[in-house]
PDB file of C-alpha atoms and ligand atoms in Angstrom:
ATOM      1  CA  MET A  14      13.071  15.762  -5.123  1.00  0.00           C
ATOM      2  CA  THR A  15      12.823  14.714  -1.501  1.00  0.00           C
ATOM      3  CA  ARG A  16       9.838  12.532  -0.714  1.00  0.00           C
ATOM      4  CA  ARG A  17       8.381  13.147   2.718  1.00  0.00           C
ATOM      5  CA  LEU A  18       6.095  11.215   4.973  1.00  0.00           C
ATOM      6  CA  ALA A  19       4.522  12.943   7.946  1.00  0.00           C
ATOM      7  CA  ALA A  20       3.781  10.735  10.948  1.00  0.00           C
ATOM      8  CA  VAL A  21       1.164  12.471  13.101  1.00  0.00           C
ATOM      9  CA  PHE A  22       0.500  10.554  16.288  1.00  0.00           C
ATOM     10  CA  ALA A  23      -0.354  10.995  19.962  1.00  0.00           C
ATOM     11  CA  HIS A  24       2.592   9.657  21.986  1.00  0.00           C
ATOM     12  CA  PRO A  25       6.300   9.033  21.484  1.00  0.00           C
ATOM     13  CA  ASP A  26       6.501   5.408  20.219  1.00  0.00           C
ATOM     14  CA  ASP A  27       3.137   5.438  18.344  1.00  0.00           C
ATOM     15  CA  ASP A  28       5.156   6.697  15.368  1.00  0.00           C
ATOM     16  CA  THR A  29       7.749   3.936  15.747  1.00  0.00           C
ATOM     17  CA  TYR A  30       5.171   1.148  15.858  1.00  0.00           C
ATOM     18  CA  ALA A  31       3.288   2.597  12.884  1.00  0.00           C
ATOM     19  CA  VAL A  32       5.922   3.629  10.352  1.00  0.00           C
ATOM     20  CA  ALA A  33       9.511   2.903  11.496  1.00  0.00           C
ATOM     21  CA  GLY A  34       9.757  -0.245   9.370  1.00  0.00           C
ATOM     22  CA  THR A  35       8.232   1.458   6.351  1.00  0.00           C
ATOM     23  CA  MET A  36      10.752   4.290   6.588  1.00  0.00           C
ATOM     24  CA  ALA A  37      13.684   1.957   7.295  1.00  0.00           C
ATOM     25  CA  LEU A  38      13.058   0.476   3.833  1.00  0.00           C
ATOM     26  CA  HIS A  39      13.920   3.908   2.382  1.00  0.00           C
ATOM     27  CA  VAL A  40      17.256   4.480   4.120  1.00  0.00           C
ATOM     28  CA  GLY A  41      19.788   5.892   1.674  1.00  0.00           C
ATOM     29  CA  GLU A  42      17.110   7.320  -0.613  1.00  0.00           C
ATOM     30  CA  ASP A  43      16.041  10.932  -0.864  1.00  0.00           C
ATOM     31  CA  VAL A  44      13.268  10.351   1.672  1.00  0.00           C
ATOM     32  CA  GLY A  45      12.596  12.053   5.004  1.00  0.00           C
ATOM     33  CA  VAL A  46      10.067  11.895   7.804  1.00  0.00           C
ATOM     34  CA  ILE A  47       8.308  14.644   9.728  1.00  0.00           C
ATOM     35  CA  VAL A  48       7.143  13.472  13.132  1.00  0.00           C
ATOM     36  CA  VAL A  49       4.361  15.418  14.837  1.00  0.00           C
ATOM     37  CA  LEU A  50       3.454  14.200  18.320  1.00  0.00           C
ATOM     38  CA  ALA A  51       0.452  15.661  20.113  1.00  0.00           C
ATOM     39  CA  THR A  52       1.770  14.778  23.575  1.00  0.00           C
ATOM     40  CA  SER A  53       5.155  13.870  24.979  1.00  0.00           C
ATOM     41  CA  GLY A  54       3.710  10.880  26.835  1.00  0.00           C
ATOM     42  CA  GLU A  55       4.504  12.267  30.282  1.00  0.00           C
ATOM     43  CA  ALA A  56       1.752  10.201  31.947  1.00  0.00           C
ATOM     44  CA  GLY A  57       3.203   6.915  30.705  1.00  0.00           C
ATOM     45  CA  GLN A  58       5.008   4.205  32.604  1.00  0.00           C
ATOM     46  CA  ILE A  59       8.632   4.379  33.692  1.00  0.00           C
ATOM     47  CA  ALA A  60       9.942   0.876  33.178  1.00  0.00           C
ATOM     48  CA  ASP A  61      13.186   1.628  35.023  1.00  0.00           C
ATOM     49  CA  PRO A  62      13.164   4.373  37.695  1.00  0.00           C
ATOM     50  CA  SER A  63      16.779   5.307  36.891  1.00  0.00           C
ATOM     51  CA  LEU A  64      15.685   6.560  33.454  1.00  0.00           C
ATOM     52  CA  ALA A  65      13.195   9.293  34.370  1.00  0.00           C
ATOM     53  CA  THR A  66      10.974  10.811  37.038  1.00  0.00           C
ATOM     54  CA  PRO A  67       7.286  11.660  36.612  1.00  0.00           C
ATOM     55  CA  GLU A  68       8.454  15.300  36.436  1.00  0.00           C
ATOM     56  CA  ASN A  69      10.837  14.891  33.498  1.00  0.00           C
ATOM     57  CA  LEU A  70       9.288  11.906  31.693  1.00  0.00           C
ATOM     58  CA  GLY A  71       7.920  14.053  28.856  1.00  0.00           C
ATOM     59  CA  ARG A  72      11.340  15.449  27.961  1.00  0.00           C
ATOM     60  CA  VAL A  73      12.959  12.036  28.336  1.00  0.00           C
ATOM     61  CA  ARG A  74      10.420  10.470  25.990  1.00  0.00           C
ATOM     62  CA  GLU A  75      10.994  13.211  23.425  1.00  0.00           C
ATOM     63  CA  ARG A  76      14.687  12.344  23.477  1.00  0.00           C
ATOM     64  CA  GLU A  77      13.849   8.655  23.186  1.00  0.00           C
ATOM     65  CA  ASP A  78      11.777   9.364  20.100  1.00  0.00           C
ATOM     66  CA  VAL A  79      14.618  11.330  18.502  1.00  0.00           C
ATOM     67  CA  SER A  80      16.966   8.476  19.332  1.00  0.00           C
ATOM     68  CA  SER A  81      14.585   5.894  17.845  1.00  0.00           C
ATOM     69  CA  TRP A  82      14.581   7.732  14.518  1.00  0.00           C
ATOM     70  CA  ARG A  83      18.373   7.892  14.569  1.00  0.00           C
ATOM     71  CA  GLU A  84      18.210   4.108  14.781  1.00  0.00           C
ATOM     72  CA  VAL A  85      15.837   3.966  11.784  1.00  0.00           C
ATOM     73  CA  GLY A  86      18.350   6.021   9.810  1.00  0.00           C
ATOM     74  CA  VAL A  87      16.237   8.436   7.756  1.00  0.00           C
ATOM     75  CA  PRO A  88      16.413  12.243   8.154  1.00  0.00           C
ATOM     76  CA  VAL A  89      13.767  13.388  10.620  1.00  0.00           C
ATOM     77  CA  GLU A  90      12.176  16.666  11.672  1.00  0.00           C
ATOM     78  CA  HIS A  91      10.331  16.610  15.006  1.00  0.00           C
ATOM     79  CA  HIS A  92       7.408  18.740  16.167  1.00  0.00           C
ATOM     80  CA  PHE A  93       6.383  18.202  19.780  1.00  0.00           C
ATOM     81  CA  LEU A  94       3.016  19.864  20.426  1.00  0.00           C
ATOM     82  CA  ARG A  95       3.238  19.079  24.186  1.00  0.00           C
ATOM     83  CA  LEU A  96      -0.478  18.753  24.844  1.00  0.00           C
ATOM     84  CA  PRO A  97      -1.337  16.940  28.075  1.00  0.00           C
ATOM     85  CA  ASP A  98      -0.909  13.174  27.848  1.00  0.00           C
ATOM     86  CA  GLY A  99      -4.410  11.725  28.252  1.00  0.00           C
ATOM     87  CA  GLY A 100      -6.025  15.070  27.435  1.00  0.00           C
ATOM     88  CA  VAL A 101      -5.833  15.316  23.646  1.00  0.00           C
ATOM     89  CA  ALA A 102      -9.578  14.763  23.288  1.00  0.00           C
ATOM     90  CA  ASP A 103     -10.185  17.826  25.474  1.00  0.00           C
ATOM     91  CA  VAL A 104      -8.550  20.064  22.862  1.00  0.00           C
ATOM     92  CA  PRO A 105     -11.017  21.248  20.197  1.00  0.00           C
ATOM     93  CA  THR A 106     -10.319  19.374  16.928  1.00  0.00           C
ATOM     94  CA  ASP A 107     -10.201  22.653  15.065  1.00  0.00           C
ATOM     95  CA  GLU A 108      -7.463  23.984  17.339  1.00  0.00           C
ATOM     96  CA  LEU A 109      -5.362  20.802  17.228  1.00  0.00           C
ATOM     97  CA  ALA A 110      -5.779  20.609  13.447  1.00  0.00           C
ATOM     98  CA  GLY A 111      -4.417  24.152  13.307  1.00  0.00           C
ATOM     99  CA  ARG A 112      -1.332  23.182  15.319  1.00  0.00           C
ATOM    100  CA  ILE A 113      -0.716  20.151  13.097  1.00  0.00           C
ATOM    101  CA  ALA A 114      -1.233  22.194   9.928  1.00  0.00           C
ATOM    102  CA  GLU A 115       1.282  24.739  11.193  1.00  0.00           C
ATOM    103  CA  ALA A 116       3.854  21.964  11.615  1.00  0.00           C
ATOM    104  CA  LEU A 117       3.276  20.581   8.108  1.00  0.00           C
ATOM    105  CA  ARG A 118       2.566  23.691   6.063  1.00  0.00           C
ATOM    106  CA  GLU A 119       6.144  24.439   5.042  1.00  0.00           C
ATOM    107  CA  ALA A 120       7.393  20.908   4.379  1.00  0.00           C
ATOM    108  CA  ARG A 121       4.247  19.855   2.489  1.00  0.00           C
ATOM    109  CA  PRO A 122       4.751  16.090   2.903  1.00  0.00           C
ATOM    110  CA  ASP A 123       3.603  13.779   0.106  1.00  0.00           C
ATOM    111  CA  VAL A 124       1.957  11.368   2.510  1.00  0.00           C
ATOM    112  CA  VAL A 125       0.454  11.831   5.971  1.00  0.00           C
ATOM    113  CA  ALA A 126       0.085   8.796   8.235  1.00  0.00           C
ATOM    114  CA  THR A 127      -1.977   8.935  11.412  1.00  0.00           C
ATOM    115  CA  PHE A 128      -4.522   6.950  13.433  1.00  0.00           C
ATOM    116  CA  GLY A 129      -7.908   5.903  12.098  1.00  0.00           C
ATOM    117  CA  PRO A 130     -11.170   6.216  14.057  1.00  0.00           C
ATOM    118  CA  GLU A 131     -10.496   3.027  16.095  1.00  0.00           C
ATOM    119  CA  GLY A 132      -7.143   4.454  17.245  1.00  0.00           C
ATOM    120  CA  VAL A 133      -5.502   0.966  17.089  1.00  0.00           C
ATOM    121  CA  THR A 134      -6.138   0.488  20.823  1.00  0.00           C
ATOM    122  CA  GLY A 135      -9.193   2.699  21.272  1.00  0.00           C
ATOM    123  CA  HIS A 136      -7.066   5.205  23.243  1.00  0.00           C
ATOM    124  CA  GLU A 137      -8.888   8.558  23.242  1.00  0.00           C
ATOM    125  CA  ASP A 138      -5.648  10.452  22.574  1.00  0.00           C
ATOM    126  CA  HIS A 139      -5.087   8.307  19.470  1.00  0.00           C
ATOM    127  CA  ILE A 140      -8.598   8.858  18.156  1.00  0.00           C
ATOM    128  CA  ALA A 141      -8.445  12.622  18.750  1.00  0.00           C
ATOM    129  CA  ALA A 142      -4.983  12.938  17.139  1.00  0.00           C
ATOM    130  CA  GLY A 143      -6.147  11.001  14.064  1.00  0.00           C
ATOM    131  CA  LYS A 144      -9.257  13.120  13.707  1.00  0.00           C
ATOM    132  CA  ALA A 145      -7.299  16.385  13.907  1.00  0.00           C
ATOM    133  CA  ALA A 146      -4.566  15.121  11.544  1.00  0.00           C
ATOM    134  CA  THR A 147      -7.280  14.232   9.017  1.00  0.00           C
ATOM    135  CA  GLU A 148      -8.727  17.714   9.309  1.00  0.00           C
ATOM    136  CA  ALA A 149      -5.237  19.278   8.928  1.00  0.00           C
ATOM    137  CA  PHE A 150      -4.512  17.131   5.850  1.00  0.00           C
ATOM    138  CA  HIS A 151      -7.642  18.272   4.040  1.00  0.00           C
ATOM    139  CA  ARG A 152      -7.139  21.885   5.051  1.00  0.00           C
ATOM    140  CA  LEU A 153      -3.593  21.961   3.663  1.00  0.00           C
ATOM    141  CA  ARG A 154      -4.541  20.018   0.539  1.00  0.00           C
ATOM    142  CA  ALA A 155      -7.304  22.532  -0.162  1.00  0.00           C
ATOM    143  CA  GLU A 156      -4.732  25.341  -0.053  1.00  0.00           C
ATOM    144  CA  GLY A 157      -3.237  23.857  -3.241  1.00  0.00           C
ATOM    145  CA  GLY A 158       0.412  23.322  -4.170  1.00  0.00           C
ATOM    146  CA  ALA A 159       2.709  20.346  -3.709  1.00  0.00           C
ATOM    147  CA  GLY A 160       2.253  17.443  -1.352  1.00  0.00           C
ATOM    148  CA  PHE A 161      -0.725  15.975   0.536  1.00  0.00           C
ATOM    149  CA  ARG A 162      -1.280  13.250  -2.074  1.00  0.00           C
ATOM    150  CA  ARG A 163      -2.243  10.457   0.294  1.00  0.00           C
ATOM    151  CA  LEU A 164      -3.702  10.135   3.782  1.00  0.00           C
ATOM    152  CA  LEU A 165      -3.092   6.842   5.548  1.00  0.00           C
ATOM    153  CA  TYR A 166      -4.444   5.338   8.753  1.00  0.00           C
ATOM    154  CA  GLY A 167      -2.033   2.926  10.423  1.00  0.00           C
ATOM    155  CA  ALA A 168      -4.124   0.020  11.706  1.00  0.00           C
ATOM    156  CA  ILE A 169      -4.144  -3.710  12.408  1.00  0.00           C
ATOM    157  CA  PRO A 170      -6.003  -5.982   9.964  1.00  0.00           C
ATOM    158  CA  GLN A 171      -8.572  -8.262  11.616  1.00  0.00           C
ATOM    159  CA  GLY A 172      -6.827 -11.199   9.897  1.00  0.00           C
ATOM    160  CA  THR A 173      -3.649 -10.428  11.823  1.00  0.00           C
ATOM    161  CA  MET A 174      -5.596 -10.209  15.094  1.00  0.00           C
ATOM    162  CA  ASP A 175      -7.271 -13.559  14.375  1.00  0.00           C
ATOM    163  CA  ARG A 176      -3.952 -15.247  13.546  1.00  0.00           C
ATOM    164  CA  LEU A 177      -2.433 -13.886  16.728  1.00  0.00           C
ATOM    165  CA  ALA A 178      -5.410 -15.014  18.813  1.00  0.00           C
ATOM    166  CA  ALA A 179      -5.113 -18.536  17.350  1.00  0.00           C
ATOM    167  CA  GLU A 180      -1.388 -18.596  18.265  1.00  0.00           C
ATOM    168  CA  PHE A 181      -2.204 -17.498  21.806  1.00  0.00           C
ATOM    169  CA  ARG A 182      -4.861 -20.185  22.219  1.00  0.00           C
ATOM    170  CA  GLU A 183      -2.557 -22.864  20.840  1.00  0.00           C
ATOM    171  CA  ARG A 184      -0.162 -21.957  23.650  1.00  0.00           C
ATOM    172  CA  GLY A 185      -2.906 -21.993  26.244  1.00  0.00           C
ATOM    173  CA  LEU A 186      -2.715 -18.203  26.585  1.00  0.00           C
ATOM    174  CA  GLU A 187      -5.611 -15.799  26.723  1.00  0.00           C
ATOM    175  CA  PRO A 188      -5.545 -13.610  23.576  1.00  0.00           C
ATOM    176  CA  PRO A 189      -5.843  -9.807  23.968  1.00  0.00           C
ATOM    177  CA  ASP A 190      -9.488  -8.773  24.336  1.00  0.00           C
ATOM    178  CA  PRO A 191     -10.222  -5.951  21.854  1.00  0.00           C
ATOM    179  CA  THR A 192     -13.177  -4.763  23.921  1.00  0.00           C
ATOM    180  CA  GLU A 193     -10.857  -3.953  26.857  1.00  0.00           C
ATOM    181  CA  PRO A 194      -9.366  -0.454  27.071  1.00  0.00           C
ATOM    182  CA  PHE A 195      -5.886  -0.021  25.522  1.00  0.00           C
ATOM    183  CA  GLN A 196      -6.000  -3.423  23.836  1.00  0.00           C
ATOM    184  CA  PRO A 197      -5.416  -3.644  20.085  1.00  0.00           C
ATOM    185  CA  ARG A 198      -8.462  -3.989  17.867  1.00  0.00           C
ATOM    186  CA  GLY A 199      -8.649  -5.078  14.247  1.00  0.00           C
ATOM    187  CA  VAL A 200     -10.043  -3.339  11.188  1.00  0.00           C
ATOM    188  CA  PRO A 201     -11.714  -5.435   8.403  1.00  0.00           C
ATOM    189  CA  ASP A 202      -9.030  -6.678   5.977  1.00  0.00           C
ATOM    190  CA  GLU A 203     -10.829  -5.373   2.890  1.00  0.00           C
ATOM    191  CA  ARG A 204     -10.402  -1.791   4.072  1.00  0.00           C
ATOM    192  CA  PHE A 205      -6.599  -1.888   3.725  1.00  0.00           C
ATOM    193  CA  GLY A 206      -4.913  -0.350   0.703  1.00  0.00           C
ATOM    194  CA  VAL A 207      -1.229  -0.478   1.694  1.00  0.00           C
ATOM    195  CA  SER A 208       0.600  -3.411   3.239  1.00  0.00           C
ATOM    196  CA  VAL A 209       4.335  -3.025   3.772  1.00  0.00           C
ATOM    197  CA  ASP A 210       6.501  -6.087   4.365  1.00  0.00           C
ATOM    198  CA  CYS A 211       9.114  -4.843   6.834  1.00  0.00           C
ATOM    199  CA  SER A 212      10.584  -8.253   7.634  1.00  0.00           C
ATOM    200  CA  SER A 213      13.910  -7.331   5.992  1.00  0.00           C
ATOM    201  CA  VAL A 214      14.292  -4.389   8.413  1.00  0.00           C
ATOM    202  CA  TYR A 215      12.645  -6.052  11.422  1.00  0.00           C
ATOM    203  CA  GLU A 216      15.823  -5.902  13.543  1.00  0.00           C
ATOM    204  CA  ARG A 217      16.176  -2.212  12.830  1.00  0.00           C
ATOM    205  CA  LYS A 218      12.581  -1.562  13.834  1.00  0.00           C
ATOM    206  CA  LEU A 219      13.104  -3.583  16.995  1.00  0.00           C
ATOM    207  CA  GLU A 220      16.163  -1.491  17.887  1.00  0.00           C
ATOM    208  CA  ALA A 221      14.165   1.697  17.227  1.00  0.00           C
ATOM    209  CA  LEU A 222      11.413   0.466  19.569  1.00  0.00           C
ATOM    210  CA  ARG A 223      13.993  -0.384  22.218  1.00  0.00           C
ATOM    211  CA  ARG A 224      15.134   3.260  22.215  1.00  0.00           C
ATOM    212  CA  HIS A 225      11.847   3.979  23.983  1.00  0.00           C
ATOM    213  CA  ARG A 226      13.557   2.651  27.079  1.00  0.00           C
ATOM    214  CA  THR A 227      11.130   4.082  29.640  1.00  0.00           C
ATOM    215  CA  GLN A 228       8.332   2.127  27.959  1.00  0.00           C
ATOM    216  CA  GLY A 229       9.890  -1.279  28.513  1.00  0.00           C
ATOM    217  CA  GLU A 230       9.145  -4.145  26.149  1.00  0.00           C
ATOM    218  CA  MET A 231       5.833  -5.522  24.895  1.00  0.00           C
ATOM    219  CA  GLN A 232       5.061  -7.960  27.670  1.00  0.00           C
ATOM    220  CA  ASP A 233       1.662  -9.107  26.465  1.00  0.00           C
ATOM    221  CA  ILE A 234       2.978 -10.880  23.378  1.00  0.00           C
ATOM    222  CA  PRO A 235       5.425 -13.823  23.482  1.00  0.00           C
ATOM    223  CA  PHE A 236       8.771 -12.716  21.977  1.00  0.00           C
ATOM    224  CA  ASP A 237       8.752 -15.214  19.107  1.00  0.00           C
ATOM    225  CA  LEU A 238       5.481 -13.686  17.878  1.00  0.00           C
ATOM    226  CA  TRP A 239       6.844 -10.145  17.810  1.00  0.00           C
ATOM    227  CA  GLU A 240       8.101 -10.390  14.247  1.00  0.00           C
ATOM    228  CA  ASP A 241       4.597 -11.437  13.168  1.00  0.00           C
ATOM    229  CA  VAL A 242       3.211  -8.245  14.636  1.00  0.00           C
ATOM    230  CA  LEU A 243       6.020  -5.780  13.960  1.00  0.00           C
ATOM    231  CA  GLY A 244       7.276  -7.122  10.626  1.00  0.00           C
ATOM    232  CA  ARG A 245       4.366  -5.705   8.673  1.00  0.00           C
ATOM    233  CA  GLU A 246       2.885  -2.211   8.625  1.00  0.00           C
ATOM    234  CA  ASP A 247      -0.629  -1.932   7.226  1.00  0.00           C
ATOM    235  CA  PHE A 248      -2.596   1.143   6.276  1.00  0.00           C
ATOM    236  CA  VAL A 249      -6.113   2.083   5.324  1.00  0.00           C
ATOM    237  CA  VAL A 250      -6.056   4.674   2.523  1.00  0.00           C
ATOM    238  CA  ALA A 251      -8.299   7.397   3.905  1.00  0.00           C
ATOM    239  CA  TRP A 252      -7.718   9.671   0.902  1.00  0.00           C
ATOM    240  CA  PRO A 253      -7.953   9.530  -2.094  1.00  0.00           C
ATOM    241  CA  GLU A 254     -10.870   7.146  -2.113  1.00  0.00           C
ATOM    242  CA  ARG A 255      -9.688   3.704  -3.118  1.00  0.00           C
ATOM    243  CA  GLU A 256     -11.536   1.846  -5.847  1.00  0.00           C
ATOM    244  CA  THR A 257     -12.906  -1.543  -4.830  1.00  0.00           C
ATOM    245  CA  GLY A 258     -10.561  -4.266  -6.024  1.00  0.00           C
ATOM    246  CA  ALA A 259      -7.638  -1.891  -6.595  1.00  0.00           C
ATOM    247  CA  PRO A 260      -4.307  -3.661  -6.026  1.00  0.00           C
ATOM    248  CA  ILE A 261      -2.789  -3.433  -2.544  1.00  0.00           C
ATOM    249  CA  LEU A 262       0.201  -1.087  -2.575  1.00  0.00           C
ATOM    250  CA  ARG A 263       3.428  -2.456  -1.127  1.00  0.00           C
ATOM    251  CA  ASP A 264       4.856   0.873  -0.094  1.00  0.00           C
ATOM    252  CA  VAL A 265       3.421   4.115   1.279  1.00  0.00           C
ATOM    253  CA  LEU A 266       5.075   6.132  -1.508  1.00  0.00           C
ATOM    254  CA  GLU A 267       4.188   3.722  -4.334  1.00  0.00           C
ATOM    255  CA  GLY A 268       2.404   5.209  -7.326  1.00  0.00           C
ATOM    256  CA  LEU A 269       2.524   8.832  -6.198  1.00  0.00           C
ATOM    257  CA  PRO A 270       2.603  11.414  -8.987  1.00  0.00           C
ATOM    258  CA  SER A 271       6.160  12.753  -9.397  1.00  0.00           C
TER     259      SER A 271
HETATM  260 ZN1  LIG B  21      -0.082   5.962  22.018  1.00  0.00          ZN
END
């Protein structure tokens, strides 16, 4: 039986940052990913003007996302909802949840991963996409049948943010300020229920991220700290409710009923 994870995010590359390492650990198994992206990121930067124009950036970024998943190496099904980049929050949650549910209804993924209420960087598109994905998850689960066993919020533990900030200060650098727009913010460590060590597939994840060529490279973080940030993918278990003190799962598919 094919296990499926749905990655429901706002922009091409959100999915790569959040779950590419996790999925790379399942290459060669009967596991697939369904990627649902609310926007095609057409308002984003163009790191190299030879790669795209503001007019075609959305289509280019869709292709980059497809290419990034080829690099990860698991079978992928893409759904591009093509809402305006920067305007996801203007779409009624009910309507966006309906679009997401439509994309997931047939495949009935076992696990859905999306953004939590802090949206990793506080980006309004992220927050709105996560809210609608949550609504879609519960709607489809209530319909009964297979799948929809676990809802995960990809997020950054506060402990990771603190470690990173200490590294920055040691180098005389100013750490990212979580109160600034589009800067990463932490979530209390005790809220996490899944922590995936992706260090063995770090290079693969890095290559997948590099397929998002128009987005350039993470310039805010010194390169030797990248593995610290990208080599682990952490998730809050939004559903089912996690018992206090329950062991941290090491994989998004761990312990699912067969
Ligand atoms: Zn994003």
